[in-house]
């Protein structure tokens, strides 16, 4: 019985879901144009008369549809609403929210566009005819929520008629995740798939697909026992029997689940709540694997199963227990791989490749993004972690290439992928939007062998995860500041394999042999700035940024990263006074450069964090430093000096300052492409700039925006970051004597890795500058 508390919680969730779907715009999807439609020429290219050219090209060669249309990245999610999400036969219209949800998952996890199509077609012939006629529109078809056994027939006939992938996710998505869990569960139990006894409760579409895939992977049909609401599938049974269950029929007197569960190694439940009792579970073999996947209440609750069999490994379909069998783990990435190689089908080889990729990923250390999906200790491979988190960003990097490779090797790829390293790199850029623009920086950092980076916030989870990535990718040798006992506990909690003294150097602020040398150096640097001996001792014991700065100054590290906790200004003061400025800056302030990676490209902004009201000379100097940094990304800087004045339209003090900064730049950086003062819209639109001032030195779109003061820069940065869902790389501190960067508390683990690579690349560049010719 549902308690009042449960009833109230369900009602609250229902109300929230209705509001979520209705506001601010009904539904969860919209269509956006990918080409500009801002003038008559755009319209002529997009529609009449220009559109005739791609139409005729496709008529001559149908394969070019992948070049000139969205078809190669477009999937149809199609349902007749006969078996919806535990709601049953609610009809096509009522199924639309679910199909829209599926579309959102495709886009979110794999960048695949979707049209959800709900068809009023309860009969098999009608469904097959309707869907097959849609082949010219889509690169693939995802069948959804169609009841059994009709779903088997529909998929089988569509596969025979269509030359694009047809995938019934309720069958094969579930089967792929189940198979991955089985592979890993049996490995932990020390058992072989060819030897184990498998018993099912439920014989619908998903159950039969699971069994078929397990057989493809090596399970033996004679070891598989199928049961459903009519009991065991035995020879002579007539109730709810069909040709898809036939391979698993047994000549046996057994009639019920209780008659066949004894000695079973794997229980696969896709049926109803409470089917597997504790007494039946006790009859299973040692270290049994229980996949109790009925929703919302499984065949046996995990806590009940553990009480009956402490050695059991348990998977459910619920997100509030470990080992959730969730189809989102695979279907976006299977289609990603299939679409990218132009697969004509999703065959057994591709499904098996997905199984093996998922199983292998669960045995890797969890990523920082996956870890944030868990409230407490990050799980690692074991009985409670047989399958990865649905939020692990590495899923696409493992599954899509495996599926594409299997498609190519099995002969169903119409556009075989020739360079899988390049393909993985492309997928990596989808996972980490910083991938493309950061690639040259990572390349330089990896080439600078033996460089050491010291992290002030060594106990922070983001730094610990970043340190492992930095080591694995060969970017740098990490040095972490932190208490050994804290770091040991956190490395274990987060499932990281790096160890202090083995993989990285640890600076213990409470007991480091360099303590006295660091105190003496701090007094030398800051003794005339009010720092007493006692204060110096306290700072070297208790301020990690001070310790990191002293290590960098002394040459114990080649770069430093700090700022994950505390105010930017406090860190800046210590870095400025200890690490110092470049000789060329003399008494000028340092400055920062921020990079925003948006859907429309990359833009740099300066100065976003340091100087409140820079002089014209300081603006010119920070622009030169910013341009130098931008070139490290393999990008040629195009700077715009921004103002409320547009090429002399106003003579406000800030406009005069930017005009003067331009004059200084012409003198000290004659080769830099820049112009100003100008409006921001003039900076990013060459067409507008041509109308305002056709003789501008700046060509194309500016990629470096230089602001007259800190207010303008920081407000623009934070507004653009939120409004454009942009990825922020930085702040990149410019002008220090040695590479030192002060991050912000909102930085992610990947952001720490990015800034580490930047710091190391900067150090390598400076080393080249100082080497004798």
XYZ file of C-alpha atoms in Angstrom:
773
model
C 0.000 0.000 0.000
C 1.145 3.516 -0.793
C 1.694 5.603 2.341
C 0.446 9.184 2.634
C 4.034 10.393 2.457
C 4.661 8.457 -0.753
C 1.376 9.661 -2.217
C 2.210 13.301 -1.450
C 5.695 12.898 -2.929
C 4.242 11.395 -6.101
C 1.695 14.208 -6.412
C 4.426 16.816 -5.929
C 6.511 15.161 -8.638
C 3.525 15.005 -10.997
C 2.798 18.709 -10.529
C 6.437 19.628 -11.046
C 6.597 17.490 -14.204
C 3.486 19.126 -15.655
C 4.913 22.585 -14.985
C 8.283 21.536 -16.442
C 6.688 20.359 -19.682
C 4.423 23.400 -20.064
C 6.732 26.346 -19.275
C 8.318 28.448 -20.650
C 7.489 26.706 -23.947
C 5.331 23.581 -24.255
C 7.324 20.425 -24.905
C 11.032 19.671 -24.788
C 12.135 20.247 -28.387
C 12.527 22.975 -30.976
C 14.027 23.240 -34.460
C 16.841 25.703 -35.080
C 18.391 26.805 -38.352
C 22.056 25.945 -38.844
C 22.597 28.458 -41.648
C 22.238 32.258 -41.569
C 19.008 33.710 -42.942
C 19.763 37.365 -42.549
C 19.422 38.715 -46.060
C 18.036 38.033 -49.519
C 21.113 36.126 -50.660
C 20.857 33.773 -47.670
C 17.243 33.072 -48.608
C 18.225 32.474 -52.230
C 20.861 29.957 -51.132
C 18.650 28.231 -48.574
C 15.586 27.959 -50.766
C 14.753 29.080 -54.282
C 16.663 29.177 -56.587
C 19.876 27.992 -54.867
C 18.408 24.873 -53.283
C 18.073 23.281 -56.738
C 21.842 22.608 -56.851
C 21.974 20.192 -53.894
C 18.686 18.601 -54.992
C 20.130 17.740 -58.395
C 23.414 16.581 -56.865
C 21.506 14.151 -54.634
C 19.445 12.950 -57.586
C 22.672 12.127 -59.422
C 24.326 10.539 -56.370
C 22.063 9.699 -53.378
C 25.117 9.307 -51.130
C 25.679 13.082 -51.267
C 22.579 13.556 -49.110
C 25.015 13.077 -46.227
C 26.952 16.124 -47.478
C 24.129 18.505 -48.285
C 21.387 17.662 -45.741
C 20.989 16.818 -42.062
C 19.983 13.226 -42.868
C 23.282 11.665 -41.757
C 22.776 13.035 -38.256
C 19.004 12.607 -38.056
C 17.197 9.758 -36.309
C 13.490 9.035 -36.259
C 12.185 8.000 -32.831
C 8.966 6.206 -33.736
C 6.229 4.649 -31.604
C 2.608 3.578 -31.850
C 2.185 3.960 -28.095
C 1.237 0.362 -27.380
C 3.764 -0.315 -24.579
C 4.835 2.991 -23.039
C 7.249 3.187 -20.125
C 5.293 1.036 -17.709
C 2.116 2.905 -18.634
C 0.989 0.317 -21.141
C -1.108 0.901 -24.261
C -1.848 4.613 -23.844
C -1.852 5.403 -27.558
C 0.444 7.419 -29.835
C -0.581 10.929 -28.777
C -0.120 10.229 -25.065
C 3.294 8.700 -25.821
C 4.630 11.949 -27.311
C 6.187 13.310 -24.065
C 8.191 10.102 -23.771
C 9.354 10.280 -27.388
C 10.348 13.920 -26.969
C 12.316 12.850 -23.908
C 14.104 10.226 -25.954
C 14.958 12.880 -28.530
C 16.455 15.101 -25.847
C 18.682 12.240 -24.663
C 19.974 11.625 -28.187
C 20.909 15.300 -28.513
C 22.346 15.728 -25.029
C 24.519 12.642 -24.943
C 25.571 12.219 -28.574
C 24.717 15.395 -30.511
C 22.184 13.539 -32.680
C 19.134 15.367 -34.017
C 15.761 13.644 -33.759
C 12.244 13.923 -35.083
C 9.862 12.116 -32.777
C 7.053 10.508 -34.779
C 3.981 9.051 -33.100
C 1.889 7.022 -35.531
C -1.666 5.762 -35.226
C -0.813 2.316 -36.547
C -1.727 -0.548 -34.201
C -1.403 -3.227 -36.908
C 1.931 -4.662 -38.034
C 1.411 -4.097 -41.771
C 0.369 -0.498 -41.195
C 3.373 0.187 -38.954
C 5.864 -1.386 -41.333
C 4.485 0.428 -44.373
C 4.435 3.802 -42.635
C 7.933 3.564 -41.200
C 9.551 2.110 -44.297
C 8.200 5.012 -46.345
C 10.209 7.417 -44.133
C 13.610 6.067 -45.150
C 14.540 9.073 -47.337
C 14.209 11.360 -44.311
C 16.416 9.621 -41.751
C 19.861 8.203 -41.210
C 18.447 5.723 -38.694
C 15.232 4.584 -36.998
C 14.831 4.037 -33.257
C 11.674 2.034 -32.553
C 10.219 2.720 -29.160
C 7.489 1.400 -26.865
C 5.872 -1.130 -29.220
C 4.330 -4.133 -27.501
C 5.504 -7.708 -27.929
C 5.342 -9.870 -29.927
C 4.438 -7.344 -32.645
C 7.714 -5.467 -32.036
C 9.746 -8.497 -33.165
C 7.864 -8.753 -36.429
C 7.964 -5.015 -37.093
C 11.711 -4.762 -36.561
C 12.476 -7.902 -38.554
C 10.468 -6.753 -41.570
C 11.834 -3.202 -41.453
C 15.411 -4.482 -41.360
C 14.700 -6.519 -44.463
C 13.166 -3.548 -46.316
C 15.330 -0.609 -45.219
C 18.969 0.268 -45.899
C 19.446 2.317 -42.730
C 19.840 1.156 -39.116
C 16.590 0.043 -37.449
C 16.985 -0.457 -33.709
C 14.277 -1.347 -31.194
C 15.823 0.113 -28.063
C 13.479 -1.651 -25.644
C 14.946 -4.913 -26.931
C 18.534 -4.259 -27.821
C 19.412 -1.321 -25.582
C 18.399 -3.310 -22.529
C 20.147 -6.403 -23.891
C 23.448 -4.566 -24.380
C 23.537 -3.165 -20.839
C 22.444 -6.495 -19.349
C 25.142 -8.325 -21.289
C 27.822 -5.898 -20.075
C 26.665 -6.435 -16.491
C 26.699 -10.201 -16.967
C 30.249 -10.163 -18.377
C 31.556 -8.133 -15.446
C 29.515 -9.969 -12.815
C 30.769 -13.339 -14.016
C 34.345 -12.049 -14.046
C 34.039 -11.062 -10.391
C 32.435 -14.413 -9.582
C 35.155 -16.336 -11.415
C 32.672 -17.957 -13.792
C 32.516 -18.430 -17.573
C 29.545 -17.442 -19.714
C 29.695 -20.772 -21.529
C 29.137 -22.670 -18.275
C 26.588 -20.646 -16.298
C 22.913 -21.413 -15.814
C 20.626 -18.491 -16.697
C 16.982 -18.274 -15.593
C 14.565 -15.574 -16.704
C 11.340 -14.277 -15.282
C 9.599 -12.648 -18.210
C 9.805 -13.511 -21.887
C 8.900 -10.270 -23.629
C 10.874 -8.286 -26.169
C 13.661 -7.206 -23.823
C 14.128 -10.625 -22.204
C 14.368 -12.501 -25.499
C 16.761 -9.891 -26.898
C 18.949 -10.231 -23.781
C 19.103 -13.988 -24.188
C 19.828 -13.805 -27.906
C 22.710 -11.414 -27.327
C 24.132 -13.520 -24.492
C 24.041 -16.523 -26.804
C 25.932 -14.490 -29.422
C 28.529 -13.761 -26.752
C 28.925 -17.435 -25.794
C 26.091 -18.523 -23.503
C 24.706 -21.967 -24.318
C 21.011 -22.339 -25.130
C 20.787 -25.578 -23.153
C 21.778 -23.637 -20.010
C 18.998 -21.047 -20.415
C 15.593 -21.475 -18.785
C 12.748 -19.130 -19.705
C 9.758 -18.506 -17.459
C 6.903 -15.995 -17.642
C 3.434 -15.566 -16.127
C 2.407 -18.946 -17.582
C 5.427 -20.678 -16.074
C 8.324 -22.447 -17.768
C 8.565 -22.422 -21.558
C 8.246 -26.185 -22.021
C 7.526 -28.351 -25.026
C 3.809 -28.548 -25.660
C 2.886 -25.275 -23.966
C 0.405 -23.203 -25.990
C -0.232 -20.103 -23.854
C 1.654 -17.040 -25.175
C 4.140 -19.067 -27.186
C 5.716 -17.739 -30.383
C 8.615 -18.414 -32.688
C 10.910 -16.030 -30.783
C 10.636 -18.056 -27.574
C 10.970 -21.362 -29.426
C 14.795 -21.702 -29.209
C 14.576 -21.719 -25.416
C 11.776 -24.265 -25.004
C 12.782 -27.278 -22.892
C 11.554 -30.865 -22.782
C 11.064 -30.828 -19.017
C 8.492 -31.588 -16.318
C 9.377 -28.267 -14.647
C 6.487 -25.837 -14.710
C 7.327 -22.897 -12.411
C 10.226 -20.593 -11.584
C 10.717 -22.485 -8.325
C 11.348 -25.676 -10.324
C 14.270 -24.235 -12.326
C 15.922 -21.606 -10.113
C 18.074 -24.092 -8.204
C 21.766 -23.713 -9.012
C 21.190 -20.732 -11.308
C 24.150 -18.375 -11.671
C 22.175 -15.545 -13.302
C 18.601 -14.448 -12.689
C 17.219 -12.105 -15.344
C 13.982 -10.465 -14.261
C 11.936 -8.422 -16.702
C 8.545 -9.204 -15.263
C 6.855 -8.022 -12.068
C 7.524 -7.004 -8.476
C 8.200 -9.691 -5.890
C 8.605 -12.594 -8.302
C 11.947 -13.668 -6.802
C 11.431 -14.474 -3.139
C 14.322 -14.662 -0.650
C 13.798 -18.435 -0.402
C 14.156 -18.837 -4.163
C 17.247 -16.626 -4.155
C 18.846 -18.882 -1.544
C 18.616 -21.771 -4.014
C 20.831 -20.028 -6.569
C 24.516 -20.879 -7.024
C 27.358 -19.182 -5.161
C 27.936 -15.505 -5.981
C 24.729 -15.196 -7.992
C 24.058 -12.281 -10.335
C 20.520 -10.942 -9.933
C 19.186 -8.585 -12.590
C 15.851 -7.531 -11.130
C 14.744 -5.012 -13.738
C 10.985 -4.626 -13.220
C 10.072 -0.965 -12.625
C 9.301 0.797 -10.392
C 9.507 -2.155 -7.993
C 11.908 -4.934 -8.961
C 11.437 -8.688 -8.703
C 13.316 -8.494 -5.393
C 14.430 -5.371 -3.555
C 18.225 -5.118 -3.229
C 18.186 -4.859 0.555
C 16.044 -7.982 0.772
C 18.319 -9.817 -1.646
C 21.448 -8.884 0.306
C 19.914 -10.069 3.545
C 19.088 -13.425 1.975
C 22.332 -13.746 -0.013
C 25.180 -11.434 1.068
C 27.272 -12.809 -1.807
C 24.760 -11.729 -4.470
C 25.490 -9.042 -7.064
C 22.345 -7.061 -7.840
C 21.281 -4.844 -10.732
C 17.975 -2.974 -11.005
C 16.352 -0.501 -13.350
C 16.195 2.123 -10.599
C 18.468 5.132 -10.218
C 18.418 5.001 -6.409
C 20.364 1.727 -6.271
C 23.783 0.733 -7.624
C 24.091 -0.986 -11.009
C 21.213 0.742 -12.783
C 20.449 -0.859 -16.132
C 19.701 2.313 -18.053
C 19.426 2.277 -21.845
C 20.876 5.773 -22.099
C 24.207 4.066 -21.442
C 24.228 2.805 -25.000
C 21.573 3.871 -27.529
C 22.905 7.420 -28.215
C 26.429 6.134 -28.765
C 25.450 3.114 -30.850
C 23.608 5.452 -33.215
C 26.528 7.902 -33.104
C 28.909 5.232 -34.351
C 26.390 3.837 -36.855
C 25.564 7.246 -38.348
C 29.180 8.339 -38.574
C 30.144 5.399 -40.764
C 26.885 5.371 -42.741
C 25.900 1.940 -41.435
C 23.126 0.198 -43.350
C 22.118 -1.785 -40.257
C 22.965 -2.358 -36.599
C 24.079 -5.978 -36.603
C 25.160 -8.481 -33.944
C 28.823 -7.561 -34.353
C 28.051 -3.918 -33.580
C 25.958 -4.830 -30.537
C 28.662 -7.144 -29.190
C 31.248 -4.404 -29.685
C 29.075 -2.065 -27.598
C 28.767 -4.693 -24.859
C 32.506 -5.155 -24.599
C 33.166 -1.400 -24.623
C 30.696 -0.776 -21.792
C 32.005 -3.675 -19.733
C 35.593 -2.455 -20.145
C 34.707 1.114 -19.187
C 33.255 -0.034 -15.861
C 36.692 -1.427 -15.012
C 38.364 1.965 -15.531
C 38.623 4.650 -12.847
C 35.477 6.835 -12.740
C 35.828 10.251 -14.380
C 35.191 13.497 -12.492
C 31.881 14.050 -14.317
C 30.703 10.541 -13.462
C 31.784 11.061 -9.867
C 29.584 14.132 -9.515
C 26.566 11.912 -10.189
C 27.146 10.248 -6.830
C 26.371 11.884 -3.530
C 29.040 10.152 -1.463
C 32.037 7.923 -2.139
C 32.777 7.359 -5.800
C 32.230 3.676 -6.674
C 34.867 1.590 -8.404
C 34.645 -1.709 -10.249
C 33.144 -4.351 -8.015
C 29.827 -5.982 -7.027
C 28.167 -2.570 -6.667
C 29.692 -1.137 -9.839
C 29.311 -3.571 -12.721
C 28.255 -0.964 -15.280
C 29.304 2.681 -15.737
C 27.357 5.745 -14.709
C 25.058 7.101 -17.450
C 26.776 10.468 -16.905
C 30.277 9.217 -17.668
C 31.425 11.330 -20.651
C 33.765 8.566 -21.786
C 30.837 6.420 -22.934
C 30.768 8.094 -26.345
C 34.558 7.793 -26.649
C 34.433 4.035 -26.054
C 31.147 2.886 -27.604
C 30.847 4.939 -30.793
C 34.312 3.997 -32.176
C 33.799 0.344 -31.193
C 30.442 0.261 -32.993
C 31.782 2.089 -36.058
C 34.781 -0.211 -36.264
C 32.548 -3.293 -36.019
C 30.307 -1.870 -38.768
C 33.323 -1.344 -41.020
C 34.766 -4.789 -40.333
C 31.414 -6.549 -40.839
C 30.783 -4.797 -44.154
C 27.694 -2.695 -43.334
C 29.400 0.732 -43.381
C 28.681 2.783 -46.495
C 31.175 5.477 -45.416
C 33.919 3.498 -43.619
C 36.016 5.493 -41.166
C 39.615 5.499 -42.363
C 41.343 7.286 -39.486
C 39.996 6.157 -36.126
C 42.452 8.325 -34.194
C 41.013 11.386 -35.916
C 37.488 10.086 -35.307
C 38.129 9.640 -31.580
C 39.638 13.121 -31.504
C 36.451 14.491 -33.066
C 34.335 12.718 -30.451
C 36.632 13.985 -27.733
C 35.911 17.530 -28.865
C 32.209 16.797 -28.442
C 32.797 15.607 -24.871
C 35.151 18.429 -23.956
C 34.212 21.455 -26.006
C 37.680 22.779 -25.286
C 39.233 19.886 -27.221
C 39.796 21.543 -30.594
C 41.175 24.892 -29.534
C 43.253 23.321 -26.745
C 44.844 20.707 -28.992
C 47.951 22.762 -29.962
C 48.482 23.672 -26.314
C 48.290 20.018 -25.231
C 50.689 19.079 -27.999
C 53.272 21.617 -26.790
C 52.810 20.574 -23.151
C 53.288 16.878 -23.956
C 56.461 17.710 -25.846
C 57.923 19.568 -22.858
C 59.148 16.481 -21.022
C 59.786 16.565 -17.276
C 58.023 19.838 -16.481
C 56.642 20.046 -12.938
C 53.419 21.798 -11.949
C 52.574 22.494 -8.318
C 48.951 22.614 -7.207
C 48.211 24.743 -4.151
C 44.834 23.047 -3.602
C 46.192 19.506 -3.599
C 43.451 18.123 -1.353
C 40.652 19.273 -3.679
C 38.866 16.493 -5.583
C 39.188 18.420 -8.859
C 42.952 18.690 -8.457
C 43.310 15.005 -7.556
C 41.359 13.990 -10.655
C 43.268 16.481 -12.796
C 46.589 15.164 -11.479
C 45.729 11.661 -12.664
C 44.753 12.941 -16.119
C 47.906 15.091 -16.298
C 49.991 12.001 -15.564
C 48.086 9.712 -17.925
C 48.302 12.177 -20.820
C 51.960 12.983 -20.217
C 51.329 16.693 -19.706
C 53.403 17.290 -16.568
C 54.739 15.861 -13.321
C 52.312 16.923 -10.552
C 53.327 18.259 -7.165
C 50.450 18.484 -4.690
C 50.318 20.555 -1.532
C 48.250 18.827 1.129
C 48.128 16.688 4.236
C 49.095 13.080 3.466
C 46.310 11.492 5.509
C 43.643 13.642 3.824
C 44.941 12.940 0.330
C 45.186 9.188 0.993
C 41.564 9.048 2.150
C 40.310 11.096 -0.785
C 42.226 9.136 -3.405
C 40.549 5.990 -2.101
C 37.127 7.651 -1.910
C 37.295 8.884 -5.494
C 38.616 5.605 -6.874
C 41.890 7.101 -8.148
C 44.969 4.933 -8.517
C 47.721 7.570 -8.262
C 49.780 7.440 -5.063
C 51.985 10.065 -3.336
C 55.706 9.403 -3.525
C 55.148 7.068 -6.469
C 53.170 9.011 -9.064
C 53.451 12.524 -7.679
C 55.431 14.544 -5.179
C 53.592 15.622 -2.038
C 54.373 18.793 -0.116
C 53.089 18.429 3.442
C 52.599 21.972 4.794
C 52.841 20.616 8.339
C 56.182 18.857 7.830
C 58.338 19.632 4.794
C 62.165 19.663 4.852
C 62.215 22.898 2.833
C 60.239 24.776 5.468
C 63.178 26.843 6.767
C 64.392 27.694 3.252
C 60.884 28.778 2.252
C 60.531 30.992 5.345
C 63.894 32.667 4.647
C 62.960 33.268 1.006
C 59.605 34.755 1.998
C 61.276 37.169 4.411
C 63.751 38.190 1.691
C 60.895 38.915 -0.702
C 58.342 40.453 1.654
C 60.274 41.509 4.747
C 60.044 45.137 3.688
C 56.316 44.781 3.005
C 55.287 44.205 6.598
C 55.845 40.444 6.812
C 57.594 39.569 10.096
C 59.439 36.333 10.817
C 56.492 35.003 12.811
C 54.056 35.935 10.047
C 56.332 34.289 7.470
C 56.400 31.071 9.492
C 52.618 31.043 9.744
C 52.175 31.723 6.020
C 54.530 28.914 5.024
C 52.652 26.525 7.313
C 49.117 27.619 6.517
C 48.869 29.304 3.089
C 49.136 26.843 0.171
C 49.298 29.634 -2.423
C 52.324 31.099 -0.634
C 53.986 27.666 -0.547
C 53.308 27.083 -4.260
C 54.598 30.563 -5.142
C 57.798 30.020 -3.153
C 58.329 26.609 -4.777
C 57.950 28.206 -8.205
C 60.238 31.097 -7.313
C 62.926 28.746 -6.000
C 62.763 26.497 -9.053
C 61.228 23.529 -7.243
C 58.414 23.657 -9.823
C 58.057 24.969 -13.362
C 54.466 26.228 -13.070
C 51.783 26.672 -10.436
C 48.006 26.468 -10.203
C 45.998 27.943 -7.324
C 42.712 29.711 -6.599
C 40.183 26.885 -6.317
C 39.291 28.215 -2.879
C 39.194 31.804 -1.636
C 39.208 35.263 -3.196
C 41.050 35.929 -6.437
C 42.519 39.181 -5.062
C 44.199 37.451 -2.092
C 45.856 34.889 -4.321
C 46.874 37.607 -6.785
C 48.684 39.593 -4.105
C 50.795 36.610 -3.037
C 51.583 35.554 -6.604
C 52.517 39.104 -7.607
C 54.798 39.698 -4.621
C 56.470 36.275 -4.565
C 56.573 35.066 -8.172
C 56.921 38.609 -9.495
C 56.335 40.330 -12.814
C 58.163 40.034 -16.082
C 60.976 42.589 -16.343
C 59.206 44.260 -19.283
C 56.198 45.113 -17.115
C 58.198 47.130 -14.559
C 55.550 48.554 -12.182
C 52.507 47.794 -14.321
C 49.735 45.555 -13.075
C 49.362 41.995 -14.232
C 46.288 41.204 -16.334
C 44.125 38.243 -17.249
C 42.824 36.750 -20.455
C 39.627 34.694 -20.574
C 38.694 32.338 -23.390
C 35.042 31.548 -24.119
C 34.240 28.562 -26.328
C 30.767 29.016 -27.743
C 28.626 27.283 -30.341
C 29.697 29.912 -32.886
C 33.405 29.804 -32.118
C 36.109 31.028 -29.761
C 36.487 34.530 -28.364
C 39.103 35.957 -25.971
C 38.448 38.805 -23.521
C 40.893 40.964 -21.573
C 41.355 42.128 -18.793
C 38.622 40.230 -16.937
C 39.930 39.966 -13.363
C 42.770 42.283 -12.340
C 43.034 45.992 -13.196
C 39.987 48.079 -12.286
C 40.736 51.095 -14.482
C 43.806 50.496 -16.663
C 45.657 53.344 -18.358
C 46.026 53.498 -22.123
C 49.593 52.248 -21.746
C 48.431 49.287 -19.611
C 45.680 48.451 -22.130
C 48.204 48.395 -24.948
C 50.576 46.221 -22.923
C 47.874 43.709 -21.879
C 46.734 43.484 -25.517
C 50.258 42.541 -26.606
C 50.492 39.894 -23.865
C 47.055 38.555 -24.766
C 47.986 38.301 -28.438
C 51.145 36.411 -27.504
C 49.070 33.938 -25.480
C 46.454 33.484 -28.219
C 49.128 32.507 -30.737
C 49.946 29.546 -28.478
C 46.548 28.128 -29.462
C 47.525 28.246 -33.116
C 45.132 31.190 -33.593
C 46.117 34.498 -35.155
C 44.785 37.278 -32.887
C 42.432 39.908 -34.272
C 41.999 42.548 -31.575
C 39.187 45.070 -31.181
C 39.560 47.932 -28.697
C 36.004 48.293 -27.435
C 34.320 51.508 -26.412
C 31.033 53.385 -26.330
C 32.577 55.288 -29.256
C 32.528 53.790 -32.747
C 35.552 55.084 -34.684
C 35.427 58.557 -33.178
C 31.676 58.960 -32.759
C 32.074 60.021 -29.074
C 34.809 61.792 -27.116
C 34.104 60.410 -23.653
C 37.167 59.884 -21.391
C 37.054 56.094 -21.806
C 36.814 56.493 -25.591
C 39.835 58.800 -25.630
C 41.728 56.255 -23.523
C 41.008 53.439 -25.993
C 41.949 55.720 -28.910
C 45.249 56.475 -27.217
C 45.815 52.767 -26.522
C 45.415 52.169 -30.251
C 48.087 54.737 -31.026
C 50.475 53.052 -28.589
C 49.757 49.648 -30.123
C 50.566 50.913 -33.589
C 53.968 51.854 -32.248
C 54.831 48.830 -30.090
C 53.019 46.066 -32.041
C 52.887 47.132 -35.704
C 52.336 43.551 -36.901
C 49.278 42.944 -34.736
C 45.957 43.025 -36.581
C 43.741 45.325 -34.501
C 41.614 48.417 -34.633
C 39.510 50.648 -32.447
C 37.994 52.282 -30.635
C 34.763 50.566 -31.762
C 31.443 49.126 -30.651
C 31.250 45.435 -29.760
C 28.829 44.673 -32.615
C 31.151 46.430 -35.046
C 33.984 44.227 -33.764
C 32.228 40.936 -34.479
C 30.497 41.884 -37.730
C 32.640 42.773 -40.719
C 29.554 43.772 -42.712
C 28.613 46.327 -40.060
C 32.207 47.526 -39.777
C 32.375 48.106 -43.509
C 29.368 50.396 -43.251
C 30.727 52.296 -40.252
C 34.371 52.549 -41.350
C 35.363 50.700 -44.551
C 39.085 51.440 -44.098
C 39.497 49.469 -40.856
C 42.769 47.573 -40.346
C 40.755 44.742 -38.802
C 39.465 42.155 -41.272
C 36.886 39.494 -40.539
C 35.555 38.868 -37.051
C 37.544 40.026 -34.019
C 38.572 37.202 -31.687
C 40.203 39.347 -28.980
C 37.956 41.856 -27.260
C 39.828 44.488 -25.240
C 37.788 46.456 -22.699
C 38.298 49.935 -21.241
C 37.881 48.796 -17.626
C 37.340 45.777 -15.380
C 33.601 46.408 -14.949
C 32.949 46.127 -18.684
C 35.182 43.079 -19.134
C 33.937 41.050 -16.182
C 30.269 41.834 -16.772
C 30.589 40.838 -20.433
C 32.434 37.638 -19.532
C 29.905 36.453 -16.958
C 26.890 37.446 -19.065
C 28.149 35.725 -22.230
C 29.155 32.633 -20.285
C 25.627 32.175 -18.964
C 23.610 33.387 -21.951
C 25.556 31.390 -24.540
C 26.244 28.318 -22.377
C 29.903 28.987 -23.145
C 32.853 27.063 -21.753
C 35.249 29.353 -19.900
C 38.974 28.575 -20.031
C 40.829 30.775 -17.595
C 41.423 33.259 -16.216
C 44.860 33.084 -17.818
C 47.192 35.270 -15.765
C 49.457 37.362 -17.986
C 52.746 39.028 -17.092
C 54.171 36.865 -14.283
C 57.882 36.087 -14.252
C 57.108 32.363 -14.291
C 53.886 30.539 -15.315
C 51.338 30.965 -12.513
C 47.566 30.829 -12.829
C 44.815 31.687 -10.380
C 41.627 29.799 -11.137
C 38.161 30.438 -9.735
C 36.040 28.262 -7.408
C 33.678 27.351 -10.274
C 36.434 25.608 -12.266
C 35.935 21.926 -13.142
C 38.502 19.140 -13.073
C 38.804 19.436 -16.851
C 39.369 23.167 -16.423
C 42.292 22.411 -14.109
C 43.750 20.092 -16.754
C 43.336 22.780 -19.437
C 45.091 25.397 -17.331
C 47.872 22.967 -16.454
C 48.551 22.385 -20.141
C 48.528 26.140 -20.727
C 50.990 26.744 -17.906
C 53.378 24.050 -19.133
C 53.130 25.259 -22.752
C 53.850 28.801 -21.572
C 56.915 27.618 -19.670
C 58.173 25.653 -22.676
C 57.755 28.714 -24.896
C 59.708 30.910 -22.490
C 62.494 28.310 -22.245
C 62.884 28.431 -26.025
C 63.055 32.229 -25.896
C 65.889 32.185 -23.327
C 67.959 29.411 -24.966
C 71.134 30.673 -26.646
C 71.074 30.750 -30.446
